[in-house]
PDB file of C-alpha atoms in Angstrom:
ATOM      1  CA  MET E1067     215.320 287.273 118.786  1.00 42.00           C
ATOM      2  CA  GLU E1068     215.771 290.789 117.517  1.00 46.00           C
ATOM      3  CA  GLU E1069     218.262 291.727 114.876  1.00 48.00           C
ATOM      4  CA  SER E1070     220.591 294.620 115.502  1.00 49.00           C
ATOM      5  CA  GLU E1071     220.649 297.510 113.165  1.00 51.00           C
ATOM      6  CA  GLY E1072     224.202 296.777 112.025  1.00 52.00           C
ATOM      7  CA  ASP E1073     223.443 293.254 110.743  1.00 55.00           C
ATOM      8  CA  GLU E1074     223.330 292.915 107.005  1.00 61.00           C
ATOM      9  CA  TYR E1075     221.515 290.234 105.081  1.00 64.00           C
ATOM     10  CA  CYS E1076     223.933 287.824 103.252  1.00 67.00           C
ATOM     11  CA  PRO E1077     222.191 285.819 100.505  1.00 72.00           C
ATOM     12  CA  ARG E1078     223.349 282.287  99.562  1.00 73.00           C
ATOM     13  CA  PRO E1079     225.566 282.051  96.469  1.00 69.00           C
ATOM     14  CA  ARG E1080     223.912 280.429  93.469  1.00 74.00           C
ATOM     15  CA  GLY E1081     227.177 278.978  92.136  1.00 78.00           C
ATOM     16  CA  VAL E1082     230.721 278.171  93.241  1.00 78.00           C
ATOM     17  CA  ASN E1083     233.773 279.129  91.241  1.00 83.00           C
ATOM     18  CA  VAL E1084     235.937 276.013  91.534  1.00 83.00           C
ATOM     19  CA  MET E1085     239.218 277.683  90.624  1.00 85.00           C
ATOM     20  CA  HIS E1086     238.658 280.496  93.067  1.00 83.00           C
ATOM     21  CA  PHE E1087     237.500 278.030  95.758  1.00 82.00           C
ATOM     22  CA  VAL E1088     240.587 275.797  95.381  1.00 83.00           C
ATOM     23  CA  LYS E1089     243.050 278.694  95.315  1.00 84.00           C
ATOM     24  CA  GLU E1090     241.813 279.918  98.665  1.00 84.00           C
ATOM     25  CA  ARG E1091     242.118 276.435 100.203  1.00 86.00           C
ATOM     26  CA  VAL E1092     245.361 275.144  98.687  1.00 86.00           C
ATOM     27  CA  ARG E1093     247.080 275.034 102.056  1.00 85.00           C
ATOM     28  CA  GLN E1094     244.269 273.013 103.642  1.00 86.00           C
ATOM     29  CA  ILE E1095     244.260 270.491 100.767  1.00 81.00           C
ATOM     30  CA  ALA E1096     248.051 270.095 101.017  1.00 80.00           C
ATOM     31  CA  GLU E1097     247.812 269.425 104.750  1.00 77.00           C
ATOM     32  CA  LEU E1098     245.068 266.848 104.141  1.00 75.00           C
ATOM     33  CA  ILE E1099     247.107 265.001 101.494  1.00 70.00           C
ATOM     34  CA  GLN E1100     250.164 265.003 103.749  1.00 69.00           C
ATOM     35  CA  ALA E1101     248.142 263.518 106.585  1.00 62.00           C
ATOM     36  CA  VAL E1102     246.539 260.798 104.440  1.00 62.00           C
ATOM     37  CA  ASP E1103     249.457 259.838 102.174  1.00 60.00           C
ATOM     38  CA  ASN E1104     252.197 259.694 104.770  1.00 57.00           C
ATOM     39  CA  ARG E1105     254.560 256.797 105.490  1.00 56.00           C
ATOM     40  CA  VAL E1106     255.048 257.832 109.094  1.00 53.00           C
ATOM     41  CA  LEU E1107     251.583 256.697 110.126  1.00 53.00           C
ATOM     42  CA  ILE E1108     250.472 254.367 112.869  1.00 50.00           C
ATOM     43  CA  SER E1109     251.033 250.737 111.901  1.00 53.00           C
ATOM     44  CA  GLY E1110     247.861 249.168 110.617  1.00 54.00           C
ATOM     45  CA  GLU E1111     246.540 252.194 108.754  1.00 57.00           C
ATOM     46  CA  VAL E1112     246.425 251.512 105.008  1.00 54.00           C
ATOM     47  CA  THR E1113     246.286 254.644 102.869  1.00 56.00           C
ATOM     48  CA  LYS E1114     247.666 253.346  99.563  1.00 58.00           C
ATOM     49  CA  GLY E1115     246.138 250.825  97.211  1.00 55.00           C
ATOM     50  CA  PRO E1116     242.899 248.883  97.664  1.00 58.00           C
ATOM     51  CA  ARG E1117     241.810 248.324 101.220  1.00 67.00           C
ATOM     52  CA  THR E1118     240.040 245.289 102.608  1.00 74.00           C
ATOM     53  CA  ALA E1119     236.669 245.373 104.256  1.00 76.00           C
ATOM     54  CA  VAL E1120     238.278 245.354 107.700  1.00 78.00           C
ATOM     55  CA  GLN E1121     240.597 248.244 106.851  1.00 76.00           C
ATOM     56  CA  ARG E1122     237.680 250.370 105.720  1.00 75.00           C
ATOM     57  CA  LEU E1123     236.152 250.292 109.180  1.00 79.00           C
ATOM     58  CA  PRO E1124     237.137 252.748 111.911  1.00 79.00           C
ATOM     59  CA  ARG E1125     239.438 251.406 114.554  1.00 80.00           C
ATOM     60  CA  HIS E1126     236.841 251.340 117.275  1.00 82.00           C
ATOM     61  CA  MET E1127     234.632 249.066 115.130  1.00 83.00           C
ATOM     62  CA  ARG E1128     237.274 246.477 114.297  1.00 83.00           C
ATOM     63  CA  ARG E1129     237.094 243.122 116.027  1.00 83.00           C
ATOM     64  CA  ARG E1130     239.237 240.029 116.252  1.00 82.00           C
ATOM     65  CA  ALA E1131     238.746 237.311 113.591  1.00 79.00           C
ATOM     66  CA  MET E1132     236.855 239.632 111.271  1.00 80.00           C
ATOM     67  CA  SER E1133     239.015 238.537 108.338  1.00 77.00           C
ATOM     68  CA  TYR E1134     237.222 235.165 108.143  1.00 76.00           C
ATOM     69  CA  ASN E1135     234.116 235.514 110.339  1.00 81.00           C
ATOM     70  CA  ILE E1136     231.432 237.502 108.550  1.00 83.00           C
ATOM     71  CA  LYS E1137     229.225 237.743 111.639  1.00 85.00           C
ATOM     72  CA  ARG E1138     231.674 240.081 113.347  1.00 87.00           C
ATOM     73  CA  PHE E1139     231.059 242.798 110.767  1.00 87.00           C
ATOM     74  CA  PRO E1140     228.349 245.402 111.252  1.00 88.00           C
ATOM     75  CA  ARG E1141     225.140 244.420 109.517  1.00 86.00           C
ATOM     76  CA  MET E1142     225.409 247.251 107.005  1.00 83.00           C
ATOM     77  CA  GLN E1143     228.903 246.121 105.937  1.00 82.00           C
ATOM     78  CA  ARG E1144     228.362 242.371 105.665  1.00 84.00           C
ATOM     79  CA  ARG E1145     227.238 242.341 102.043  1.00 83.00           C
ATOM     80  CA  PHE E1146     230.417 244.121 100.966  1.00 82.00           C
ATOM     81  CA  ALA E1147     232.606 241.924 103.195  1.00 84.00           C
ATOM     82  CA  ILE E1148     231.264 238.617 101.818  1.00 83.00           C
ATOM     83  CA  SER E1149     233.046 239.059  98.477  1.00 79.00           C
ATOM     84  CA  SER E1150     236.393 239.915 100.068  1.00 76.00           C
ATOM     85  CA  ILE E1151     236.218 237.005 102.510  1.00 75.00           C
ATOM     86  CA  ALA E1152     235.296 234.561  99.741  1.00 74.00           C
ATOM     87  CA  ALA E1153     238.370 235.633  97.739  1.00 72.00           C
ATOM     88  CA  SER E1154     240.740 235.290 100.706  1.00 69.00           C
ATOM     89  CA  LYS E1155     243.022 232.244 101.066  1.00 71.00           C
ATOM     90  CA  HIS E1156     242.464 231.435 104.709  1.00 66.00           C
ATOM     91  CA  ARG E1157     242.951 227.841 105.779  1.00 68.00           C
ATOM     92  CA  GLN E1158     239.770 226.002 106.572  1.00 68.00           C
ATOM     93  CA  LYS E1159     239.078 225.183 110.167  1.00 73.00           C
ATOM     94  CA  PRO E1160     240.734 221.822 110.939  1.00 74.00           C
ATOM     95  CA  PRO E1161     238.649 219.020 112.390  1.00 78.00           C
ATOM     96  CA  SER E1162     238.659 218.423 116.095  1.00 82.00           C
ATOM     97  CA  ARG E1163     241.422 216.508 117.813  1.00 83.00           C
ATOM     98  CA  PHE E1164     238.957 213.796 118.792  1.00 85.00           C
ATOM     99  CA  TRP E1165     238.134 213.218 115.099  1.00 82.00           C
ATOM    100  CA  ARG E1166     241.799 213.295 114.067  1.00 82.00           C
ATOM    101  CA  ARG E1167     242.855 210.780 116.739  1.00 82.00           C
ATOM    102  CA  ARG E1168     240.468 208.086 115.598  1.00 83.00           C
ATOM    103  CA  PRO E1169     242.407 205.007 114.442  1.00 78.00           C
ATOM    104  CA  ARG E1170     241.086 205.117 110.887  1.00 78.00           C
ATOM    105  CA  ASN E1171     241.711 208.841 110.418  1.00 81.00           C
ATOM    106  CA  LEU E1172     245.098 208.579 112.088  1.00 80.00           C
ATOM    107  CA  LEU E1173     246.080 205.788 109.707  1.00 78.00           C
ATOM    108  CA  LEU E1174     244.947 207.777 106.661  1.00 78.00           C
ATOM    109  CA  ASN E1175     246.938 210.753 107.894  1.00 80.00           C
ATOM    110  CA  TYR E1176     250.065 208.619 108.260  1.00 79.00           C
ATOM    111  CA  ILE E1177     249.579 207.237 104.750  1.00 77.00           C
ATOM    112  CA  ARG E1178     249.105 210.726 103.309  1.00 79.00           C
ATOM    113  CA  ARG E1179     252.332 211.918 104.915  1.00 81.00           C
ATOM    114  CA  GLN E1180     254.281 209.053 103.311  1.00 79.00           C
ATOM    115  CA  ARG E1181     253.504 209.870  99.698  1.00 78.00           C
ATOM    116  CA  LYS E1182     256.907 211.400  98.942  1.00 82.00           C
ATOM    117  CA  HIS E1183     259.123 209.952 101.675  1.00 84.00           C
ATOM    118  CA  VAL E1184     258.458 206.557 103.235  1.00 83.00           C
ATOM    119  CA  TRP E1185     258.574 206.157 106.996  1.00 84.00           C
ATOM    120  CA  LEU E1186     260.574 203.471 108.724  1.00 84.00           C
ATOM    121  CA  GLU E1187     258.913 201.029 111.080  1.00 81.00           C
ATOM    122  CA  THR E1188     260.328 202.994 114.013  1.00 85.00           C
ATOM    123  CA  HIS E1189     259.587 206.454 112.596  1.00 86.00           C
ATOM    124  CA  ILE E1190     257.287 207.644 115.377  1.00 85.00           C
ATOM    125  CA  TRP E1191     259.770 206.573 118.059  1.00 86.00           C
ATOM    126  CA  HIS E1192     262.673 208.283 116.270  1.00 86.00           C
ATOM    127  CA  ALA E1193     260.702 211.436 115.440  1.00 85.00           C
ATOM    128  CA  LYS E1194     260.317 212.188 119.152  1.00 86.00           C
ATOM    129  CA  ARG E1195     264.032 211.825 119.909  1.00 84.00           C
ATOM    130  CA  PHE E1196     265.997 212.398 116.692  1.00 86.00           C
ATOM    131  CA  ARG E1197     266.389 215.020 114.046  1.00 88.00           C
ATOM    132  CA  MET E1198     264.762 213.615 110.899  1.00 88.00           C
ATOM    133  CA  ILE E1199     266.039 214.207 107.368  1.00 87.00           C
ATOM    134  CA  GLN E1200     264.496 213.333 104.014  1.00 88.00           C
ATOM    135  CA  LYS E1201     266.914 211.401 101.841  1.00 86.00           C
ATOM    136  CA  TRP E1202     266.805 208.592  99.271  1.00 86.00           C
ATOM    137  CA  GLY E1203     263.006 208.562  99.445  1.00 83.00           C
ATOM    138  CA  TYR E1204     262.884 207.928 103.211  1.00 85.00           C
ATOM    139  CA  ASN E1205     262.488 209.874 106.422  1.00 88.00           C
ATOM    140  CA  LEU E1206     265.664 208.924 108.268  1.00 88.00           C
ATOM    141  CA  PRO E1207     266.890 209.750 111.797  1.00 88.00           C
ATOM    142  CA  PHE E1208     270.042 211.842 111.460  1.00 87.00           C
ATOM    143  CA  CYS E1209     271.228 212.674 114.968  1.00 83.00           C
ATOM    144  CA  SER E1210     269.855 212.329 118.465  1.00 81.00           C
ATOM    145  CA  TYR E1211     268.633 215.239 120.544  1.00 81.00           C
ATOM    146  CA  GLN E1212     269.363 213.299 123.710  1.00 76.00           C
ATOM    147  CA  ARG E1213     272.819 213.523 125.237  1.00 75.00           C
ATOM    148  CA  ALA E1214     273.356 209.795 125.602  1.00 76.00           C
ATOM    149  CA  PHE E1215     276.699 209.244 123.911  1.00 80.00           C
ATOM    150  CA  ARG E1216     278.426 207.547 126.819  1.00 85.00           C
ATOM    151  CA  PRO E1217     275.533 205.187 127.695  1.00 84.00           C
ATOM    152  CA  SER E1218     275.160 204.256 124.016  1.00 82.00           C
ATOM    153  CA  HIS E1219     278.875 203.524 123.700  1.00 85.00           C
ATOM    154  CA  ARG E1220     278.846 201.520 126.922  1.00 88.00           C
ATOM    155  CA  ASP E1221     275.861 199.447 125.781  1.00 85.00           C
ATOM    156  CA  ALA E1222     277.492 198.847 122.395  1.00 85.00           C
ATOM    157  CA  MET E1223     280.692 197.606 124.046  1.00 90.00           C
ATOM    158  CA  ARG E1224     279.165 195.534 126.842  1.00 90.00           C
ATOM    159  CA  HIS E1225     275.675 194.608 125.655  1.00 88.00           C
ATOM    160  CA  CYS E1226     273.979 195.317 122.319  1.00 85.00           C
ATOM    161  CA  VAL E1227     272.481 198.213 120.357  1.00 81.00           C
ATOM    162  CA  ILE E1228     269.557 197.876 117.945  1.00 83.00           C
ATOM    163  CA  ARG E1229     269.494 199.925 114.760  1.00 83.00           C
ATOM    164  CA  ASP E1230     266.684 200.216 112.229  1.00 84.00           C
ATOM    165  CA  VAL E1231     268.136 199.559 108.761  1.00 84.00           C
ATOM    166  CA  SER E1232     264.869 198.817 106.982  1.00 84.00           C
ATOM    167  CA  PHE E1233     265.694 201.576 104.481  1.00 86.00           C
ATOM    168  CA  LEU E1234     268.230 199.262 102.811  1.00 86.00           C
ATOM    169  CA  ARG E1235     267.235 197.938  99.381  1.00 86.00           C
ATOM    170  CA  CYS E1236     266.940 194.186  99.019  1.00 86.00           C
ATOM    171  CA  PHE E1237     267.588 192.227  95.807  1.00 86.00           C
ATOM    172  CA  GLN E1238     266.660 188.553  95.545  1.00 85.00           C
ATOM    173  CA  ILE E1239     268.328 186.363  92.935  1.00 83.00           C
ATOM    174  CA  ILE E1240     266.535 183.032  92.516  1.00 83.00           C
ATOM    175  CA  GLY E1241     267.937 180.140  90.514  1.00 80.00           C
ATOM    176  CA  SER E1242     268.049 176.363  90.406  1.00 80.00           C
ATOM    177  CA  SER E1243     271.864 176.164  90.676  1.00 80.00           C
ATOM    178  CA  GLN E1244     273.886 177.870  93.366  1.00 81.00           C
ATOM    179  CA  VAL E1245     277.123 177.369  91.438  1.00 82.00           C
ATOM    180  CA  THR E1246     275.698 179.152  88.391  1.00 82.00           C
ATOM    181  CA  ILE E1247     274.748 182.233  90.399  1.00 82.00           C
ATOM    182  CA  ILE E1248     278.187 182.369  92.038  1.00 82.00           C
ATOM    183  CA  GLU E1249     279.961 182.030  88.699  1.00 82.00           C
ATOM    184  CA  LEU E1250     277.910 184.812  87.085  1.00 82.00           C
ATOM    185  CA  LEU E1251     278.557 187.224  89.970  1.00 82.00           C
ATOM    186  CA  ARG E1252     282.221 186.342  90.406  1.00 82.00           C
ATOM    187  CA  ASN E1253     283.558 189.412  88.542  1.00 83.00           C
ATOM    188  CA  ILE E1254     281.712 191.871  90.758  1.00 85.00           C
ATOM    189  CA  CYS E1255     283.474 190.710  93.949  1.00 84.00           C
ATOM    190  CA  ALA E1256     287.092 190.915  95.118  1.00 81.00           C
ATOM    191  CA  PRO E1257     288.477 187.959  97.156  1.00 81.00           C
ATOM    192  CA  GLU E1258     291.470 190.085  98.190  1.00 82.00           C
ATOM    193  CA  VAL E1259     289.254 192.474 100.153  1.00 82.00           C
ATOM    194  CA  GLY E1260     286.865 190.167 101.973  1.00 82.00           C
ATOM    195  CA  PRO E1261     284.218 187.470 101.605  1.00 83.00           C
ATOM    196  CA  THR E1262     282.532 186.861  98.272  1.00 82.00           C
ATOM    197  CA  PHE E1263     279.269 185.163  97.334  1.00 83.00           C
ATOM    198  CA  ALA E1264     281.188 181.858  97.315  1.00 81.00           C
ATOM    199  CA  PHE E1265     282.274 182.204 100.947  1.00 82.00           C
ATOM    200  CA  LYS E1266     282.168 178.682 102.361  1.00 82.00           C
ATOM    201  CA  THR E1267     280.696 179.590 105.749  1.00 82.00           C
ATOM    202  CA  ALA E1268     277.736 181.395 104.161  1.00 81.00           C
ATOM    203  CA  LEU E1269     276.761 178.789 101.553  1.00 82.00           C
ATOM    204  CA  ASP E1270     274.444 176.865 103.870  1.00 82.00           C
ATOM    205  CA  GLY E1271     272.537 180.037 104.813  1.00 79.00           C
ATOM    206  CA  ARG E1272     273.393 180.122 108.509  1.00 83.00           C
ATOM    207  CA  PHE E1273     275.324 183.403 108.421  1.00 83.00           C
ATOM    208  CA  GLU E1274     274.784 186.789 106.825  1.00 84.00           C
ATOM    209  CA  MET E1275     278.086 188.068 105.440  1.00 85.00           C
ATOM    210  CA  PRO E1276     279.384 191.450 104.209  1.00 87.00           C
ATOM    211  CA  VAL E1277     280.774 191.866 100.708  1.00 86.00           C
ATOM    212  CA  MET E1278     282.498 194.668  98.791  1.00 87.00           C
ATOM    213  CA  LEU E1279     281.201 195.204  95.260  1.00 87.00           C
ATOM    214  CA  TYR E1280     283.309 196.609  92.408  1.00 86.00           C
ATOM    215  CA  GLU E1281     282.853 197.320  88.750  1.00 84.00           C
ATOM    216  CA  PRO E1282     283.306 194.026  86.852  1.00 83.00           C
ATOM    217  CA  GLY E1283     287.012 193.493  86.187  1.00 80.00           C
ATOM    218  CA  LYS E1284     288.152 196.897  87.540  1.00 81.00           C
ATOM    219  CA  TYR E1285     289.463 195.971  90.988  1.00 80.00           C
ATOM    220  CA  PRO E1286     291.092 197.776  92.886  1.00 80.00           C
ATOM    221  CA  ARG E1287     289.365 200.703  91.152  1.00 83.00           C
ATOM    222  CA  GLY E1288     285.698 201.108  90.403  1.00 81.00           C
ATOM    223  CA  PHE E1289     284.385 200.589  93.938  1.00 85.00           C
ATOM    224  CA  ILE E1290     280.563 200.605  93.984  1.00 85.00           C
ATOM    225  CA  GLY E1291     279.737 200.115  97.645  1.00 85.00           C
ATOM    226  CA  PRO E1292     279.384 197.637 100.494  1.00 88.00           C
ATOM    227  CA  ALA E1293     276.560 195.131 100.744  1.00 87.00           C
ATOM    228  CA  ARG E1294     275.402 192.157 102.793  1.00 88.00           C
ATOM    229  CA  PHE E1295     274.165 188.830 101.458  1.00 87.00           C
ATOM    230  CA  LEU E1296     272.450 185.692 102.714  1.00 87.00           C
ATOM    231  CA  TRP E1297     271.897 182.348 100.991  1.00 85.00           C
ATOM    232  CA  SER E1298     268.730 180.311 101.443  1.00 83.00           C
ATOM    233  CA  LYS E1299     267.214 177.201  99.882  1.00 80.00           C
ATOM    234  CA  HIS E1300     263.555 176.499  99.207  1.00 79.00           C
ATOM    235  CA  ARG E1301     262.275 173.239 100.629  1.00 76.00           C
ATOM    236  CA  THR E1302     259.592 172.709  97.990  1.00 77.00           C
ATOM    237  CA  ASP E1303     261.165 173.460  94.604  1.00 74.00           C
ATOM    238  CA  GLN E1304     264.816 173.094  95.736  1.00 77.00           C
ATOM    239  CA  LYS E1305     265.792 176.517  94.377  1.00 83.00           C
ATOM    240  CA  TYR E1306     268.471 178.760  95.821  1.00 83.00           C
ATOM    241  CA  THR E1307     267.873 182.385  96.746  1.00 84.00           C
ATOM    242  CA  LEU E1308     270.580 184.992  97.183  1.00 86.00           C
ATOM    243  CA  ALA E1309     269.367 188.037  99.128  1.00 87.00           C
ATOM    244  CA  VAL E1310     271.585 191.116  98.786  1.00 88.00           C
ATOM    245  CA  TRP E1311     271.015 194.232 100.903  1.00 89.00           C
ATOM    246  CA  THR E1312     272.490 197.456  99.536  1.00 89.00           C
ATOM    247  CA  HIS E1313     272.456 201.101 100.517  1.00 89.00           C
ATOM    248  CA  PRO E1314     269.939 203.313  98.656  1.00 88.00           C
ATOM    249  CA  SER E1315     272.741 205.562  97.382  1.00 86.00           C
ATOM    250  CA  SER E1316     274.311 202.685  95.407  1.00 86.00           C
ATOM    251  CA  SER E1317     271.296 200.445  94.787  1.00 84.00           C
ATOM    252  CA  LYS E1318     270.603 201.677  91.236  1.00 86.00           C
ATOM    253  CA  ASN E1319     274.195 201.086  90.174  1.00 86.00           C
ATOM    254  CA  ILE E1320     274.237 197.606  91.709  1.00 84.00           C
ATOM    255  CA  LEU E1321     270.920 196.729  90.067  1.00 85.00           C
ATOM    256  CA  SER E1322     272.268 197.713  86.663  1.00 84.00           C
ATOM    257  CA  LYS E1323     275.327 195.481  87.215  1.00 84.00           C
ATOM    258  CA  PHE E1324     273.123 192.544  88.194  1.00 83.00           C
ATOM    259  CA  ILE E1325     271.028 193.030  85.058  1.00 82.00           C
ATOM    260  CA  ASP E1326     274.125 193.094  82.841  1.00 81.00           C
ATOM    261  CA  LEU E1327     275.871 190.127  84.473  1.00 79.00           C
ATOM    262  CA  LEU E1328     272.797 187.909  84.702  1.00 79.00           C
ATOM    263  CA  LYS E1329     271.335 189.121  81.365  1.00 77.00           C
ATOM    264  CA  LEU E1330     267.953 189.879  82.874  1.00 74.00           C
ATOM    265  CA  LYS E1331     264.935 191.538  81.289  1.00 73.00           C
ATOM    266  CA  LYS E1332     262.156 193.299  83.106  1.00 73.00           C
ATOM    267  CA  GLN E1333     258.875 191.414  83.157  1.00 70.00           C
ATOM    268  CA  ASP E1334     255.437 192.964  83.002  1.00 68.00           C
ATOM    269  CA  GLN E1335     253.969 192.280  86.396  1.00 61.00           C
ATOM    270  CA  GLU E1336     250.224 191.934  86.754  1.00 59.00           C
ATOM    271  CA  VAL E1337     249.038 193.762  89.838  1.00 53.00           C
ATOM    272  CA  ASP E1338     245.828 192.676  91.468  1.00 55.00           C
ATOM    273  CA  LEU E1339     243.939 195.928  91.828  1.00 48.00           C
ATOM    274  CA  ILE E1340     241.007 194.315  93.617  1.00 48.00           C
ATOM    275  CA  GLY E1341     240.754 195.864  97.023  1.00 51.00           C
ATOM    276  CA  THR E1342     243.467 198.482  96.493  1.00 51.00           C
ATOM    277  CA  ASP E1343     240.925 201.283  96.770  1.00 54.00           C
ATOM    278  CA  LYS E1344     239.775 200.060 100.165  1.00 62.00           C
ATOM    279  CA  VAL E1345     241.103 201.626 103.331  1.00 60.00           C
ATOM    280  CA  PRO E1346     243.706 199.312 104.922  1.00 65.00           C
ATOM    281  CA  ARG E1347     242.962 198.054 108.392  1.00 63.00           C
ATOM    282  CA  ASN E1348     246.431 198.820 109.731  1.00 64.00           C
ATOM    283  CA  ILE E1349     249.746 200.277 108.641  1.00 63.00           C
ATOM    284  CA  ASP E1350     251.277 196.838 108.011  1.00 65.00           C
ATOM    285  CA  GLU E1351     248.566 195.953 105.514  1.00 67.00           C
ATOM    286  CA  TRP E1352     249.193 199.198 103.662  1.00 65.00           C
ATOM    287  CA  ARG E1353     252.949 198.563 103.608  1.00 64.00           C
ATOM    288  CA  LEU E1354     252.515 195.060 102.192  1.00 60.00           C
ATOM    289  CA  ARG E1355     250.126 196.301  99.525  1.00 62.00           C
ATOM    290  CA  ASN E1356     252.459 199.132  98.557  1.00 62.00           C
ATOM    291  CA  LEU E1357     255.460 196.795  98.506  1.00 57.00           C
ATOM    292  CA  GLN E1358     253.663 194.352  96.227  1.00 54.00           C
ATOM    293  CA  MET E1359     252.831 197.089  93.745  1.00 50.00           C
ATOM    294  CA  LYS E1360     256.396 198.506  93.659  1.00 60.00           C
ATOM    295  CA  THR E1361     258.338 195.235  93.366  1.00 69.00           C
ATOM    296  CA  ASP E1362     259.988 194.827  89.947  1.00 72.00           C
ATOM    297  CA  VAL E1363     260.685 191.369  88.533  1.00 74.00           C
ATOM    298  CA  TYR E1364     263.550 190.607  86.123  1.00 71.00           C
ATOM    299  CA  GLU E1365     264.086 187.245  84.428  1.00 70.00           C
ATOM    300  CA  ASN E1366     266.377 185.659  81.844  1.00 70.00           C
ATOM    301  CA  SER E1367     266.094 182.716  79.481  1.00 66.00           C
ATOM    302  CA  GLU E1368     267.699 180.276  81.950  1.00 68.00           C
ATOM    303  CA  ASP E1369     264.878 180.616  84.500  1.00 66.00           C
ATOM    304  CA  LEU E1370     266.996 182.917  86.643  1.00 69.00           C
ATOM    305  CA  LYS E1371     265.280 185.899  88.209  1.00 70.00           C
TER     306      LYS E1371
END
């Protein structure tokens, strides 16, 4: 290639004057900053703050699940991406459904989900048909999602309706004399309202009766709540047992009244911890073990508990 006569030789500069170089390119730098630091960008482009390993890649190199799968990164970027993935808070991959549906694992999952709020015996049946609420330490069915008001009312009027009330708290008062128990609990009942613990029909233990409980000596004020009771007699030691079922919202208040009227003191209960660390074979075994550990025993000097 031949050079024309008009061409002049232009030597390379040995140095660059930064101030002079920037002044001539101020407009280009301003346009670059406006393009990079702009809020009206395409969603997904991060231009402010630290960027993750995925955001540093061009769009055509990004793949699905790169935020937790290191093998989807290019080989040259994997070493840098390992640190960012290790610091992320992604949930671990859950086990397979086949593993989760095994009886033992299913039982452990049910037990884990009952740590804060206990399930009723019919929880799984209700959970599929009712709205569940967490109250008084239980998972309770609140209202039905099925529009079956008329059939339910018809069955209640003509046949029968079953209701799960296993969330009620039960208190057992055991003593050698039935008359003594009735006399001690006389002030907490009101004969003007309904049956009391001395109701003649319920003394032999054939019927379960309702009772209205009040603050001792404050009737008609000081209403505590309704309850149900049942008398029974042991065949071996000839002791009488009064079982009282109360609502969880008023159970603490009723327990305090029983302690004051019967002059009870809490006893230190020895719990057999042998076998408690073993996995229960079924949900009933776990319930019985948990019930045994949570049952409190109160006793007075007259062998009444």
